[in-house]
Amino acid sequence: MRQRLAARQAPQTHPDPDLLTAYVEQALGETERNQVVDHLAACSQCREVVSLSLAEQPVEAVAARPSTVRGRFWLPAFRWTAVAATVAIAAALVIEKPWRHAGNSETQFAQKVSNEAPATPAAQPAGNIPAEKSAATASGAPARSISRGEAQDNLGLAASETRSSERTDEARAKPSRVAGGQAGGVPAQTATVPAEQPPLVVTAMVPPVVAQPQRLVSPQPPPKVSGSDVALRNTQRDYVNENLLKNQAAAPAPTQTVEVTAEAPLVETKSTNGLPPAPAPKAGADGDRVQAQKSEPLITAGNVKDRAFNYNLQAPATGEPAASPAPDKNTLDSMNFAAKVTKKVKEGAKGAMAKIGGAQPPSVASGFASSMASPDLKSAEADQEAKQEAAQFHWRVTSDGILQKSSDLSHWHEAYPQEGDLQFRSFFTMGQGHQVWAGGNNGTLVHSWNGGVKWDTLKVPEANGSDITSISIDDGWQIKTSNGQTFVSHDQGKTWVPLKQN
Amino acid sequence: MSVGSKPAETLKPAVRALFEKSRGERYGLTFAAFEVVLEQVAEKYVPGATPQRKVEFWQELRLEELALSRGCVAGHELAWQEFLTRYREKLYDIARGITKEDSSGRELADSIYADLYGLSEREGRRVSRLSFYMGRGSLEGWLRTVLAQEFVNRYRKTKRLVSLEEEAEDGVQFASAEPFAATSVDDRLGLATDDALNHLAAEDRLILAAYYLDDRTLTEIGRMLGVHESTISRRMEKLLKGLRKQVMTGLQARGMNRGQAEEALETDVRFLTVEVRRRLQDSRPPAFQQDKGSD
């Protein structure tokens, strides 16, 4: 075959650079394109020129096969912004829970969390920030009054945190597991926690930390509760839990019950996760918190992610004013999912928020989300995705049903591999082209959330046999088919119901 | 290039709108000159088109870049400033990308500048290569193609395809051709293969030529056709199966039985090895471009 191909006579005339350029940029009509292709099939020099003149394209992960139908269909971004924020609150609660102490350590933690967006982890010196000041500055919430007991605790914390900070580096290097170790503040967990993990500081910064997510989630502050930190935190926890459970539809609800403990020993004993069950919190048990504080190292940017993602919440002990359900064994997965959600919401929130109109400014949620999703979360793949985030993508469907994308409107490339007789008919984009839904024949519906790098396939069985000719958002997701039907979904594309019957 | 006529009066309003869109005035282009340019482009690519079709065609052009290029051709200073601002570094980057080397890339880009400025003369008048830009694709893409052509022409010796003609001019000595193998391929195989190839779509032939003759990867072929590499992979597989079937049918139609046809298809590899090289070396591409002033 090589012989016969090579023996074919080369053409005598060649297309000019204008035509070749227009061909490369797919700006030719069908007739002209066929002529150029016909010439290229016979002319090795022009093939060489075309090959050389093809612009360097950004490296894109090839979506060789779309993922199986998972029925995942992104909600409008404003909902996900709220979800991300509430999930971030859960993360904050996870961090706060075992290390809840009044005093300097909490303050420092809040300071670190708020400073961690660019997140070069830098352990702050222990005890430098007075709790009362940092409570106000870190979260913006009014500084709560610190009881005499807490003030005394703070004084004592300085020494304990100094000792704890020495273990911080060690803690960072450890696998992501919540500390066991010394007594104080570590609640019973269902996650696996190595005993070698240095104890964590239960900080008094918890309320500010919690307050910060609250600010991001909703303009409504959490219900004020006077009294002990325990009661306050429990209420805050319940508020967070309530919102989280309400908003987080796709993922298994992470357990939100914050175990307010003070005396739980940090060494692993007999709990399901190796940690002893935390004793029930006592109102005004400042002394307990102090004791816990002494034994736990500071939470730093270097270890906050590990702490959060491997910390598992557990149902409070009897007597706690807890309103949340018992913790789910999938909390760890939930937290990981939360990070992914946070990241993906950040990706889609910017443009989508402007279009759909969310309750929260995207920068706030995304900024907080990014501060929680610290650099530790970024893998090589995430770095690549981050680069893609900056790009804006343009989409089109050609007359022969190929879904194409371009970053510069000059060079178009097939974005979804044509399989079998698949042909696209419609598409809908948002988030600067990073979020795209494309509808095709036989009720095929595909979705990408990262500019075409990865795809989900969503079948619409009710539309099987017809083409999806239109996709829109209007009181839920709506698709129109070639046989005149309109389907709407209110559950992220899992199920579709006919909107109109022709 | 012949001077084009102006568009019909009925098209003036549409042309005026296109002129404003092109910002031609900024680049020193008059409306009358712009009309002439548009008519030239239409005559070249859509000769005999209706006025409506012409307007549609003009609307698809890169008008602003076309105006910029013509402003440069006219020697307008602001046009050249704009051109250099936009494309000077890009030219070097493109050239480096093509040559994969900094020094030769710079040399390649510098050689193009002379043509772009119009330092070359044809028939006693200065001709700028930018006058050949017609706005079908982007100006950057056009520059990229021009550079690629220049590279292929200039550095053909170092490329996969070797021009015996140029090497002979350089005094390179060639050994005599290797004799064919005693058992040559049945002519019917070649004819059946030709028939099968002739029935292929142009894109399929392009895929095969790029893959078998140019040794391009599936990714590169995909980019040439603007499709995903997995699409190319599936097409190749389907193509080869179909091709084999067609050749088998052709051989049987030429008097071979199935066994003979299959044996012929397992054709003398040694012959192919020799023949392919000979065929490749024998290919003498004709003169390259019309717009290099050979018209």
PDB file of C-alpha atoms in Angstrom, chain B residues 51-194:
ATOM      1  CA  PRO B  51     -23.567  40.042  -5.101  1.00  0.00           C
ATOM      2  CA  GLN B  52     -25.234  38.498  -2.097  1.00  0.00           C
ATOM      3  CA  ARG B  53     -22.806  35.626  -2.091  1.00  0.00           C
ATOM      4  CA  LYS B  54     -19.927  38.046  -2.381  1.00  0.00           C
ATOM      5  CA  VAL B  55     -21.104  39.991   0.628  1.00  0.00           C
ATOM      6  CA  GLU B  56     -21.489  36.787   2.605  1.00  0.00           C
ATOM      7  CA  PHE B  57     -18.019  35.757   1.557  1.00  0.00           C
ATOM      8  CA  TRP B  58     -16.536  39.109   2.513  1.00  0.00           C
ATOM      9  CA  GLN B  59     -18.177  38.957   5.899  1.00  0.00           C
ATOM     10  CA  GLU B  60     -16.303  35.750   6.595  1.00  0.00           C
ATOM     11  CA  LEU B  61     -12.946  37.343   5.922  1.00  0.00           C
ATOM     12  CA  ARG B  62     -10.547  38.618   8.550  1.00  0.00           C
ATOM     13  CA  LEU B  63     -11.200  42.183   7.549  1.00  0.00           C
ATOM     14  CA  GLU B  64      -9.172  43.968  10.156  1.00  0.00           C
ATOM     15  CA  GLU B  65      -6.106  41.864   9.472  1.00  0.00           C
ATOM     16  CA  LEU B  66      -6.653  42.241   5.750  1.00  0.00           C
ATOM     17  CA  ALA B  67      -6.734  46.001   6.129  1.00  0.00           C
ATOM     18  CA  LEU B  68      -3.640  45.896   8.296  1.00  0.00           C
ATOM     19  CA  SER B  69      -1.738  43.867   5.734  1.00  0.00           C
ATOM     20  CA  ARG B  70      -2.721  46.202   2.934  1.00  0.00           C
ATOM     21  CA  GLY B  71      -1.751  49.168   5.016  1.00  0.00           C
ATOM     22  CA  CYS B  72       1.666  47.590   5.440  1.00  0.00           C
ATOM     23  CA  VAL B  73       1.879  46.942   1.734  1.00  0.00           C
ATOM     24  CA  ALA B  74       1.179  50.614   1.179  1.00  0.00           C
ATOM     25  CA  GLY B  75       3.982  51.458   3.574  1.00  0.00           C
ATOM     26  CA  HIS B  76       1.747  53.108   6.154  1.00  0.00           C
ATOM     27  CA  GLU B  77       3.788  53.715   9.278  1.00  0.00           C
ATOM     28  CA  LEU B  78       1.026  53.112  11.756  1.00  0.00           C
ATOM     29  CA  ALA B  79       0.171  49.860  10.035  1.00  0.00           C
ATOM     30  CA  TRP B  80       3.743  48.678  10.324  1.00  0.00           C
ATOM     31  CA  GLN B  81       3.883  49.710  13.937  1.00  0.00           C
ATOM     32  CA  GLU B  82       0.783  47.697  14.594  1.00  0.00           C
ATOM     33  CA  PHE B  83       2.079  44.763  12.608  1.00  0.00           C
ATOM     34  CA  LEU B  84       5.399  44.700  14.402  1.00  0.00           C
ATOM     35  CA  THR B  85       3.771  45.088  17.767  1.00  0.00           C
ATOM     36  CA  ARG B  86       1.531  42.144  17.128  1.00  0.00           C
ATOM     37  CA  TYR B  87       3.667  39.826  15.114  1.00  0.00           C
ATOM     38  CA  ARG B  88       7.351  40.538  15.487  1.00  0.00           C
ATOM     39  CA  GLU B  89       7.919  38.283  18.456  1.00  0.00           C
ATOM     40  CA  LYS B  90       5.349  35.814  17.251  1.00  0.00           C
ATOM     41  CA  LEU B  91       7.245  35.396  14.007  1.00  0.00           C
ATOM     42  CA  TYR B  92      10.359  34.488  15.888  1.00  0.00           C
ATOM     43  CA  ASP B  93       8.445  32.170  18.155  1.00  0.00           C
ATOM     44  CA  ILE B  94       6.774  30.476  15.215  1.00  0.00           C
ATOM     45  CA  ALA B  95      10.059  30.122  13.399  1.00  0.00           C
ATOM     46  CA  ARG B  96      11.716  28.658  16.459  1.00  0.00           C
ATOM     47  CA  GLY B  97       8.814  26.268  16.823  1.00  0.00           C
ATOM     48  CA  ILE B  98       9.213  25.147  13.248  1.00  0.00           C
ATOM     49  CA  THR B  99      12.973  24.784  13.194  1.00  0.00           C
ATOM     50  CA  LYS B 100      13.235  23.590  16.794  1.00  0.00           C
ATOM     51  CA  GLU B 101      16.333  25.691  17.060  1.00  0.00           C
ATOM     52  CA  ASP B 102      16.909  29.274  18.052  1.00  0.00           C
ATOM     53  CA  SER B 103      19.524  30.336  15.547  1.00  0.00           C
ATOM     54  CA  SER B 104      17.950  28.778  12.505  1.00  0.00           C
ATOM     55  CA  GLY B 105      14.564  29.972  13.683  1.00  0.00           C
ATOM     56  CA  ARG B 106      15.822  33.526  13.851  1.00  0.00           C
ATOM     57  CA  GLU B 107      17.375  33.181  10.453  1.00  0.00           C
ATOM     58  CA  LEU B 108      14.151  31.843   9.021  1.00  0.00           C
ATOM     59  CA  ALA B 109      12.115  34.663  10.518  1.00  0.00           C
ATOM     60  CA  ASP B 110      14.575  37.293   9.323  1.00  0.00           C
ATOM     61  CA  SER B 111      14.402  35.918   5.805  1.00  0.00           C
ATOM     62  CA  ILE B 112      10.652  36.322   5.803  1.00  0.00           C
ATOM     63  CA  TYR B 113      10.863  39.907   6.985  1.00  0.00           C
ATOM     64  CA  ALA B 114      12.603  40.918   3.807  1.00  0.00           C
ATOM     65  CA  ASP B 115       9.726  39.519   1.797  1.00  0.00           C
ATOM     66  CA  LEU B 116       7.152  41.100   4.048  1.00  0.00           C
ATOM     67  CA  TYR B 117       8.758  44.505   3.837  1.00  0.00           C
ATOM     68  CA  GLY B 118       8.840  44.189   0.089  1.00  0.00           C
ATOM     69  CA  LEU B 119      12.552  44.277  -0.442  1.00  0.00           C
ATOM     70  CA  SER B 120      12.222  41.860  -3.320  1.00  0.00           C
ATOM     71  CA  GLU B 121      11.416  43.166  -6.727  1.00  0.00           C
ATOM     72  CA  ARG B 122       9.430  41.590  -9.456  1.00  0.00           C
ATOM     73  CA  GLU B 123       9.131  43.064 -12.919  1.00  0.00           C
ATOM     74  CA  GLY B 124      10.792  46.198 -11.697  1.00  0.00           C
ATOM     75  CA  ARG B 125       8.438  46.925  -8.873  1.00  0.00           C
ATOM     76  CA  ARG B 126       8.629  46.301  -5.193  1.00  0.00           C
ATOM     77  CA  VAL B 127       6.400  43.492  -4.087  1.00  0.00           C
ATOM     78  CA  SER B 128       5.495  42.808  -0.523  1.00  0.00           C
ATOM     79  CA  ARG B 129       4.523  39.315   0.343  1.00  0.00           C
ATOM     80  CA  LEU B 130       1.793  40.719   2.530  1.00  0.00           C
ATOM     81  CA  SER B 131      -0.098  41.629  -0.604  1.00  0.00           C
ATOM     82  CA  PHE B 132      -0.796  37.944  -1.075  1.00  0.00           C
ATOM     83  CA  TYR B 133      -2.643  37.695   2.211  1.00  0.00           C
ATOM     84  CA  MET B 134      -6.327  37.466   1.425  1.00  0.00           C
ATOM     85  CA  GLY B 135      -7.890  37.271   4.835  1.00  0.00           C
ATOM     86  CA  ARG B 136      -9.284  33.742   4.526  1.00  0.00           C
ATOM     87  CA  GLY B 137      -7.511  32.728   7.700  1.00  0.00           C
ATOM     88  CA  SER B 138      -5.876  34.713  10.466  1.00  0.00           C
ATOM     89  CA  LEU B 139      -2.804  36.769   9.640  1.00  0.00           C
ATOM     90  CA  GLU B 140      -0.867  34.923  12.293  1.00  0.00           C
ATOM     91  CA  GLY B 141      -1.848  31.602  10.768  1.00  0.00           C
ATOM     92  CA  TRP B 142      -0.890  32.886   7.354  1.00  0.00           C
ATOM     93  CA  LEU B 143       2.518  33.940   8.620  1.00  0.00           C
ATOM     94  CA  ARG B 144       2.891  30.516  10.175  1.00  0.00           C
ATOM     95  CA  THR B 145       2.090  28.819   6.876  1.00  0.00           C
ATOM     96  CA  VAL B 146       4.454  31.090   4.970  1.00  0.00           C
ATOM     97  CA  LEU B 147       7.238  30.301   7.402  1.00  0.00           C
ATOM     98  CA  ALA B 148       6.509  26.609   7.131  1.00  0.00           C
ATOM     99  CA  GLN B 149       6.623  26.761   3.365  1.00  0.00           C
ATOM    100  CA  GLU B 150       9.877  28.644   3.468  1.00  0.00           C
ATOM    101  CA  PHE B 151      11.298  26.109   5.833  1.00  0.00           C
ATOM    102  CA  VAL B 152      10.204  23.173   3.740  1.00  0.00           C
ATOM    103  CA  ASN B 153      11.646  24.758   0.640  1.00  0.00           C
ATOM    104  CA  ARG B 154      14.838  25.907   2.200  1.00  0.00           C
ATOM    105  CA  TYR B 155      15.608  23.040   4.497  1.00  0.00           C
ATOM    106  CA  ARG B 156      14.254  20.179   2.441  1.00  0.00           C
ATOM    107  CA  LYS B 157      17.597  18.464   2.598  1.00  0.00           C
ATOM    108  CA  THR B 158      17.269  17.851   6.279  1.00  0.00           C
ATOM    109  CA  LYS B 159      13.702  16.650   6.077  1.00  0.00           C
ATOM    110  CA  ARG B 160      12.382  13.149   5.635  1.00  0.00           C
ATOM    111  CA  LEU B 161      11.819  13.541   1.924  1.00  0.00           C
ATOM    112  CA  VAL B 162      14.999  14.051   0.005  1.00  0.00           C
ATOM    113  CA  SER B 163      15.128  15.895  -3.268  1.00  0.00           C
ATOM    114  CA  LEU B 164      17.538  14.175  -5.579  1.00  0.00           C
ATOM    115  CA  GLU B 165      17.472  17.162  -7.834  1.00  0.00           C
ATOM    116  CA  GLU B 166      18.868  19.525  -5.258  1.00  0.00           C
ATOM    117  CA  GLU B 167      21.376  17.027  -4.021  1.00  0.00           C
ATOM    118  CA  ALA B 168      22.551  16.399  -7.555  1.00  0.00           C
ATOM    119  CA  GLU B 169      23.078  20.114  -7.947  1.00  0.00           C
ATOM    120  CA  ASP B 170      25.171  20.028  -4.826  1.00  0.00           C
ATOM    121  CA  GLY B 171      27.362  17.347  -6.355  1.00  0.00           C
ATOM    122  CA  VAL B 172      26.158  14.450  -4.285  1.00  0.00           C
ATOM    123  CA  GLN B 173      26.883  11.133  -5.961  1.00  0.00           C
ATOM    124  CA  PHE B 174      24.251   8.452  -6.046  1.00  0.00           C
ATOM    125  CA  ALA B 175      24.608   4.729  -6.240  1.00  0.00           C
ATOM    126  CA  SER B 176      22.744   2.859  -8.891  1.00  0.00           C
ATOM    127  CA  ALA B 177      19.300   1.673  -8.060  1.00  0.00           C
ATOM    128  CA  GLU B 178      19.039  -1.703  -6.407  1.00  0.00           C
ATOM    129  CA  PRO B 179      17.692  -4.380  -8.680  1.00  0.00           C
ATOM    130  CA  PHE B 180      14.222  -5.653  -8.065  1.00  0.00           C
ATOM    131  CA  ALA B 181      13.722  -8.977  -6.445  1.00  0.00           C
ATOM    132  CA  ALA B 182      13.351 -11.847  -8.852  1.00  0.00           C
ATOM    133  CA  THR B 183       9.833 -12.525  -7.716  1.00  0.00           C
ATOM    134  CA  SER B 184       8.053  -9.228  -8.158  1.00  0.00           C
ATOM    135  CA  VAL B 185       4.554  -8.501  -7.041  1.00  0.00           C
ATOM    136  CA  ASP B 186       1.773  -9.458  -9.340  1.00  0.00           C
ATOM    137  CA  ASP B 187       0.648  -6.407 -11.238  1.00  0.00           C
ATOM    138  CA  ARG B 188      -2.898  -7.284 -10.404  1.00  0.00           C
ATOM    139  CA  LEU B 189      -2.196  -6.493  -6.749  1.00  0.00           C
ATOM    140  CA  GLY B 190      -1.050  -3.016  -7.642  1.00  0.00           C
ATOM    141  CA  LEU B 191      -4.066  -2.457  -9.843  1.00  0.00           C
ATOM    142  CA  ALA B 192      -6.476  -3.763  -7.245  1.00  0.00           C
ATOM    143  CA  THR B 193      -4.844  -1.575  -4.628  1.00  0.00           C
ATOM    144  CA  ASP B 194      -5.046   1.444  -6.885  1.00  0.00           C
TER     145      ASP B 194
END
